[in-house]
Coordinates of C-alpha atoms in Angstrom, one line a residue:
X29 CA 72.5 98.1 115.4
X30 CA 73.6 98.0 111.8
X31 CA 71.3 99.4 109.2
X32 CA 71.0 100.3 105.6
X33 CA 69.0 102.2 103.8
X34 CA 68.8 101.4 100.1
X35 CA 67.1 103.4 97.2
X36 CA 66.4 100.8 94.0
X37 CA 66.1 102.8 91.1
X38 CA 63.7 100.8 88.1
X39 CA 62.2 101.4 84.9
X40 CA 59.1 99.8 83.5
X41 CA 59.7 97.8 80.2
X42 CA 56.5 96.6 79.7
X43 CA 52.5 98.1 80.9
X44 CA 51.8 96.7 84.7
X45 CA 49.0 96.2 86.5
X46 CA 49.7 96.5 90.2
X47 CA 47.5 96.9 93.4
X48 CA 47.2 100.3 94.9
X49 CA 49.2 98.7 97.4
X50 CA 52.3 97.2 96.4
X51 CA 53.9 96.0 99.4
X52 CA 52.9 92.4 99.2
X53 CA 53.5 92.0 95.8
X54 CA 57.1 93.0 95.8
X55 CA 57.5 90.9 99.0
X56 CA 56.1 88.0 97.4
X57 CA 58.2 88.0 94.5
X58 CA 61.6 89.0 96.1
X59 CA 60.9 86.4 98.3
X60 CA 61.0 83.7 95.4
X61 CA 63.9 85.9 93.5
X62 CA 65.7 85.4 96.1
X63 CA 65.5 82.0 97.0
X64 CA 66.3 81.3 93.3
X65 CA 69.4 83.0 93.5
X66 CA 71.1 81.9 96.6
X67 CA 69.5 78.2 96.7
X68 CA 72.7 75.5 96.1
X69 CA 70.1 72.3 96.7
X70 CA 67.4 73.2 94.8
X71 CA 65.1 69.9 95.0
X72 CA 65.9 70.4 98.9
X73 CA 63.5 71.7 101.5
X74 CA 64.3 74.4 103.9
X75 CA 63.7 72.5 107.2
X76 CA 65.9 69.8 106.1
X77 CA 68.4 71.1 104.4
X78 CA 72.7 70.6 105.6
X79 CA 72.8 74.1 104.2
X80 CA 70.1 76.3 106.3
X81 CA 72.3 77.7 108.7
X82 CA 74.5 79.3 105.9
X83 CA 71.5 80.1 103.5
X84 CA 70.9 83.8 102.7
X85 CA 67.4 82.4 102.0
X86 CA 66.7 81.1 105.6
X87 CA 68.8 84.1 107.2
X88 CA 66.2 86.2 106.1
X89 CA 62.7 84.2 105.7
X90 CA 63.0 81.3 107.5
X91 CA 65.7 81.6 110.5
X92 CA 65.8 77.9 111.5
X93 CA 64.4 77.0 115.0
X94 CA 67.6 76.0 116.7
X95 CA 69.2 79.9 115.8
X96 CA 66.4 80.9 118.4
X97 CA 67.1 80.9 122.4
X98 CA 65.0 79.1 124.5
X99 CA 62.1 81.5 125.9
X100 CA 63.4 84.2 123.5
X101 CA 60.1 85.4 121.1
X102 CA 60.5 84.4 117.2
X103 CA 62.9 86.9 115.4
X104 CA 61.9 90.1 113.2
X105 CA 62.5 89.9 109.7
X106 CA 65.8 91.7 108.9
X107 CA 64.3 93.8 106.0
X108 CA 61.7 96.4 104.9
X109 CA 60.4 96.7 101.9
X110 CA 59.3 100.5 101.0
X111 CA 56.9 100.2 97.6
X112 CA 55.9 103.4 96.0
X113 CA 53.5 104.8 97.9
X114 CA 52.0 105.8 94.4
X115 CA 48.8 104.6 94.6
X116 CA 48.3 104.0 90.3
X117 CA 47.5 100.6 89.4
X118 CA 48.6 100.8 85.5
X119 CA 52.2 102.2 85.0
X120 CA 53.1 102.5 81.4
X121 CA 56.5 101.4 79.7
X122 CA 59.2 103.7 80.6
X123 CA 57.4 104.9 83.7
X124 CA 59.8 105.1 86.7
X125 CA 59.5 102.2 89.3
X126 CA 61.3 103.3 92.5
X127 CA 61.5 101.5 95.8
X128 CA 63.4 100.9 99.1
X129 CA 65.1 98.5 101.0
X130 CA 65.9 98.5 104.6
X131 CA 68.2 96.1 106.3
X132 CA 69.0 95.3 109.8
X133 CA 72.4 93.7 111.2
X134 CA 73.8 91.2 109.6
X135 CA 71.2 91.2 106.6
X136 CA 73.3 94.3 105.6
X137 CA 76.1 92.1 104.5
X138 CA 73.6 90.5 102.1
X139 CA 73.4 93.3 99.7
X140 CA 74.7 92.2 96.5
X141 CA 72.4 89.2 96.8
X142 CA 69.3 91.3 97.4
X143 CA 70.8 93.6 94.3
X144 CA 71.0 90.6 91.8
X145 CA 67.2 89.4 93.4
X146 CA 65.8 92.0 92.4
X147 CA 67.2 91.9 88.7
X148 CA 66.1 88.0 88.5
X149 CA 62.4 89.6 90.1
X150 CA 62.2 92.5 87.0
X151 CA 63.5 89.6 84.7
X152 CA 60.5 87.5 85.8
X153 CA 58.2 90.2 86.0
X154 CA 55.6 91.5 88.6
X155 CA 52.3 92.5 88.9
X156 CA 48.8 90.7 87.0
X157 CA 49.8 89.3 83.7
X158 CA 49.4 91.0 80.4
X159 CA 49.2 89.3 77.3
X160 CA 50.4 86.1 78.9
X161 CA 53.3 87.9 80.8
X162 CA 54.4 89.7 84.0
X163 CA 55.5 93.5 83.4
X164 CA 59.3 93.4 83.6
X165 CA 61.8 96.5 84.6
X166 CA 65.2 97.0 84.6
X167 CA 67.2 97.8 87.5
X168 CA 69.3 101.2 86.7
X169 CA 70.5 102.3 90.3
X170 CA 71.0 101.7 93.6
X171 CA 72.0 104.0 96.6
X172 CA 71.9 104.8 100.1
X173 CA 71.7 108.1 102.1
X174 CA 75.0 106.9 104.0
X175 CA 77.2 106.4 100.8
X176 CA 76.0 107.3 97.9
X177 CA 75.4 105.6 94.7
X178 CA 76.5 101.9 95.5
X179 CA 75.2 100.3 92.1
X180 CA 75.3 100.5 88.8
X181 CA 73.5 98.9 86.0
X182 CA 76.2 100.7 83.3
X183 CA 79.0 98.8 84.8
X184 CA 77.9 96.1 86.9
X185 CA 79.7 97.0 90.1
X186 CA 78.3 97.1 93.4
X187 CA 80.2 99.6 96.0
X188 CA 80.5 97.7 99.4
X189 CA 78.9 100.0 102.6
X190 CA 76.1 102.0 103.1
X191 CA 75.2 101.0 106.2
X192 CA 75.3 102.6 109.8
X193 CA 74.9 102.4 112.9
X194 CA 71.4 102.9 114.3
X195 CA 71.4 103.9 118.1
X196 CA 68.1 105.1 120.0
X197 CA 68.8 109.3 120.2
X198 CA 69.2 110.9 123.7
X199 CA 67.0 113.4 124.7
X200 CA 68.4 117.0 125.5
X201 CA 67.9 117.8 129.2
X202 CA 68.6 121.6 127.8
X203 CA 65.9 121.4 124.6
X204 CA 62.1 123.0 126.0
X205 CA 59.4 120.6 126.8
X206 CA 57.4 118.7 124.1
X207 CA 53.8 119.6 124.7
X208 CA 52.1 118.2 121.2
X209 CA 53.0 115.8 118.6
X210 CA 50.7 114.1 115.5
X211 CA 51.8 111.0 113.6
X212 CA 51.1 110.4 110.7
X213 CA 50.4 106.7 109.6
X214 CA 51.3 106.9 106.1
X215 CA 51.0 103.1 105.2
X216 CA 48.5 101.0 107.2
X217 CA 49.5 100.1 110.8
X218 CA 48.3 96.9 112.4
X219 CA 48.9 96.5 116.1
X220 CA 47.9 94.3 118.6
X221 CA 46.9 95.1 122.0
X222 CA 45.3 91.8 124.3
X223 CA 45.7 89.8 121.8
X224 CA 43.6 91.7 119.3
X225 CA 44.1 94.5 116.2
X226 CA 43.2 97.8 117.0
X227 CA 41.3 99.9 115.5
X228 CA 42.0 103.0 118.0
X229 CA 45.3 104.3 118.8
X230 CA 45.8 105.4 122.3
X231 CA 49.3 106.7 122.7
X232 CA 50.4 103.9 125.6
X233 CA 49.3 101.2 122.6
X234 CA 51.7 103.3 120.6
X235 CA 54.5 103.1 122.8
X236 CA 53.9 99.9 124.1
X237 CA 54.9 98.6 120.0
X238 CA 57.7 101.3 119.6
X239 CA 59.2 99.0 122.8
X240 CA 58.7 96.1 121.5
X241 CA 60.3 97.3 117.9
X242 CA 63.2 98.9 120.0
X243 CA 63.4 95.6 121.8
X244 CA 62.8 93.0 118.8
X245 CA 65.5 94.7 116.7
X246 CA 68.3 95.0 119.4
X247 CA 67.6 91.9 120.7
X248 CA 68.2 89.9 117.4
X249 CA 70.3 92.4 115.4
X250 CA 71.7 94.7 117.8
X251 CA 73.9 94.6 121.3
X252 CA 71.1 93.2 122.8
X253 CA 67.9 94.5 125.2
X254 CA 68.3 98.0 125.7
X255 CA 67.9 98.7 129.4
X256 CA 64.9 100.7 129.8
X257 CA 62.3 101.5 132.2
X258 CA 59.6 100.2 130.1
X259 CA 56.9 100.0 132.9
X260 CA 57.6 103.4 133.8
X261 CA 57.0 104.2 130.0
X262 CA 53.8 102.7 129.6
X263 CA 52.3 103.7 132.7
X264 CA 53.4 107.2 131.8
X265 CA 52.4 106.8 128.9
X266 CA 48.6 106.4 129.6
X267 CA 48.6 109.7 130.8
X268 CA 49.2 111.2 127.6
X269 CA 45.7 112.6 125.8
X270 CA 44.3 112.2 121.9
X271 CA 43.4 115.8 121.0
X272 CA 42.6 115.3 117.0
X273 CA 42.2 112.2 115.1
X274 CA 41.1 111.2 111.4
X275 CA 42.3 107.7 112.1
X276 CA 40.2 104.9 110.1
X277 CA 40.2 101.2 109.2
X278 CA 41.8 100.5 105.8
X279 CA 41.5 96.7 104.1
X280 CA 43.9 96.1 101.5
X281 CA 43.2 92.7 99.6
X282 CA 46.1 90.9 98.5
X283 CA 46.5 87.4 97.2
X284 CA 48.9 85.2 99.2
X285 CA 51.1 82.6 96.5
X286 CA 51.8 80.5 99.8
X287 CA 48.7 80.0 101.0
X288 CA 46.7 80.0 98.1
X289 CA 43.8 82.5 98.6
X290 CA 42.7 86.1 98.4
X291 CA 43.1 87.5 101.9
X292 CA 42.5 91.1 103.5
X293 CA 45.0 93.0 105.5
X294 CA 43.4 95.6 107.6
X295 CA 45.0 98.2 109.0
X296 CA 45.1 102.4 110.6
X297 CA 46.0 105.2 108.0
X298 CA 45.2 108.6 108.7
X299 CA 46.8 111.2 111.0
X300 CA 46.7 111.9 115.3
X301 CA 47.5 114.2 117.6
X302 CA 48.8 113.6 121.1
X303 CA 48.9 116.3 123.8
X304 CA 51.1 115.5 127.3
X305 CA 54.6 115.1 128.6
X306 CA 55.6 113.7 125.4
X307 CA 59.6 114.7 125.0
X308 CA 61.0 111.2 126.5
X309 CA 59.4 109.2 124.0
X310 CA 60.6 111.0 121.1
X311 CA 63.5 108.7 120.6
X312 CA 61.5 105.7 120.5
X313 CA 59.1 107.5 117.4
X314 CA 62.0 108.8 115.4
X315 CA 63.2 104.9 115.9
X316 CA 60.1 103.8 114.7
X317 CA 60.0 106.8 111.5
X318 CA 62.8 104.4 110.4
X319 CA 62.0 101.3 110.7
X320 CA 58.3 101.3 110.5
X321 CA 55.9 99.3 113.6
X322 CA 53.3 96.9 113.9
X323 CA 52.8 93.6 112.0
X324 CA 53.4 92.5 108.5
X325 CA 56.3 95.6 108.1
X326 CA 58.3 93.4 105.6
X327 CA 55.3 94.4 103.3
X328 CA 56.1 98.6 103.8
X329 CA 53.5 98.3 106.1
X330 CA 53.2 100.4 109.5
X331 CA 55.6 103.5 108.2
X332 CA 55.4 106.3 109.8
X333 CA 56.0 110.5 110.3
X334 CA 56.0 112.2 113.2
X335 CA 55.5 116.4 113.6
X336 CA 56.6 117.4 117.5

C-alpha cells in the first residue's frame, strides 16, 4: 500500500485561540479548503454532480456509492491528520504551527492539492475569531521522512514523491520471545466492540481493530485482504493478560460546522501493559503506530506508541 508521510511546517500571523485538541478543527477547515480549491461546479452538489468520480473532493470525503462493491463495508478515509499534540489554546503571532499529513494509496497522488488547501485554510484562518477574524499562518515547508523537503514557500515548487510502500513486517523466527509490551494511547482512542465504545481495553479488542485497520486499508488502498488467520488471532489473542493500566475516559468537545451543534467525542488516553505470547502481533501494532486505530482517525485521533 502506498503511503506518505508529510510534515507541514506553519507560522502564526495572527493570536489563535484553539481547543486543546486540535484535530477536529484542522479537519473541519481542510475539509472546506479543499473543496474550494478543487471544486469546477461550484453551485453543484456532490451527489449529483457529472464530475464526482474525478473530484479530489469526493475521492477523499465523499467516495460516491457506486465506487463501493456490493457487500464490501464503506471505505476509510485516505488521510490522517496529526495536530500538535500541544495542548495550549492561545498561540501568539510568530509561534510555530506544525502538523502532519498522512496519505494512503492513491490519495498520495493528491499532494499538491492538499499543499495549496492548506495555504487557502491559513489564508481563511482557523481557530475562534479574534477581533472579527480567524488567526491566519503561513505555510513555510513541507517534507516527508521518505524524501526530504518536498515544498517550498521561497519558491513555490512542490518536489513530486515522498511516498512508499507500506507492507505489514514479518516477524523473525530467530528474534527471542516477546513476553511484555505497553501502548501508549497518546491521542484518544474510540473503539467499538458489540456494537458499543469501550471504555476498557482488553488486548483481543485491541487486535480485533488493528485487523480490521490492516484489513480496511489493504482492501481499499492496497493489493487487497491480506490473507491472515484472523480467528486464530483473536482467539489467541484472548489469552494475553492486562498487568498495568492508567487507562481513563477522555471527552473532548468540539463543534461540528455540518451538523450544527456542540458535540463530545469520548475516547481512551493513558498507557497499558500486556503480558503473554505477544511477538506475532507486533506487526499488526507497528502497522497501527502509523496509521493510527479506532474511529474518527481523520481527526489525529487513535495514535499510538508501542514499548515491546
Amino acid at each position: 500500500m502506498l503511503f506518505g508521510e508529510y510534515h507541514f511546517h506553519g507560522v502564526l500571523e495572527d493570536e489563535a485561540i484553539l481547543p486543546p485538541f486540535k484535530g477536529s478543527t484542522f479537519r473541519g477547515v481542510f475539509g472546506w479548503a479543499l473543496k474550494e480549491v478543487t471544486c469546477a461546479l461550484k453551485r453543484q452538489e456532490c451527489p449529483t454532480c457529472l464530475l464526482r468520480r474525478q473530484c479530489v473532493y469526493t475521492r477523499v470525503f465523499e467516495p460516491p456509492p457506486e465506487a463501493q462493491p456490493p457487500g464490501a463495508p464503506p471505505p476509510p478515509h485516505p488521510f490522517v491528520i496529526e495536530p500538535p499534540l500541544d495542548a495550549r489554546t492561545q498561540l501568539a503571532a510568530g509561534d510555530h504551527f506544525d502538523f502532519t499529513l498522512l496519505l494512503f494509496g492513491p490519495a498520495t497522488r493528491y499532494l499538491p492539492y492538499f499543499v495549496y488547501a492548506f495555504q487557502e485554510m491559513g489564508k481563511r484562518g482557523i481557530g475562534r475569531k479574534l477581533n472579527g477574524r480567524r488567526a491566519r499562518f503561513r505555510l513555510f515547508t513541507v517534507s516527508s521522512p521518505a524524501a526530504g523537503r518536498v515544498y517550498s514557500q521561497e519558491d513555490h515548487t512542490l518536489i513530486s514523491g515522498g511516498s512508499e510502500e507500506l507492507h505489514l513486517e514479518v516477524p523473525d523466527p530467530g528474534a527471542p520471545p516477546v513476553r511484555e509490551l505497553t501502548l501508549t494511547l497518546l491521542t484518544p482512542l474510540r473503539l467499538k466492540f458489540q456494537n458499543h465504545l469501550q471504555a476498557e481495553l482488553p488486548f483481543h479488542v485491541l487486535v480485533r481493530a488493528c485487523l480490521r485497520r490492516v484489513s480496511l486499508l489493504f482492501t481499499w488502498f492496497g493489493e487487497g485482504e491480506p490473507r491472515l488467520d484472523y480467528k486464530g488471532l483473536i482467539a489467541r489473542a484472548q489469552e494475553v493478560e492486562v498487568v498495568r493500566s492508567s487507562l481513563h475516559w477522555f471527552d473532548w468537545p468540539r463543534y461540528s460546522q455540518r451538523q450544527e451543534q456542540a458535540m463530545l467525542l469520548g475516547g481512551l488516553v493513558g498507557a497499558i501493559t500486556y503480558q503473554g505470547n505477544l511477538g506475532e502481533y507486533l506487526p499488526f501494532l507497528h502497522f497501527a503506530e502509523k496509521v493510527h486505530l479506532g474511529k474518527n482517525t481523520t481527526f489525529g485521533l487513535g495514535k499510538v506508541r508501542v514499548s515491546a
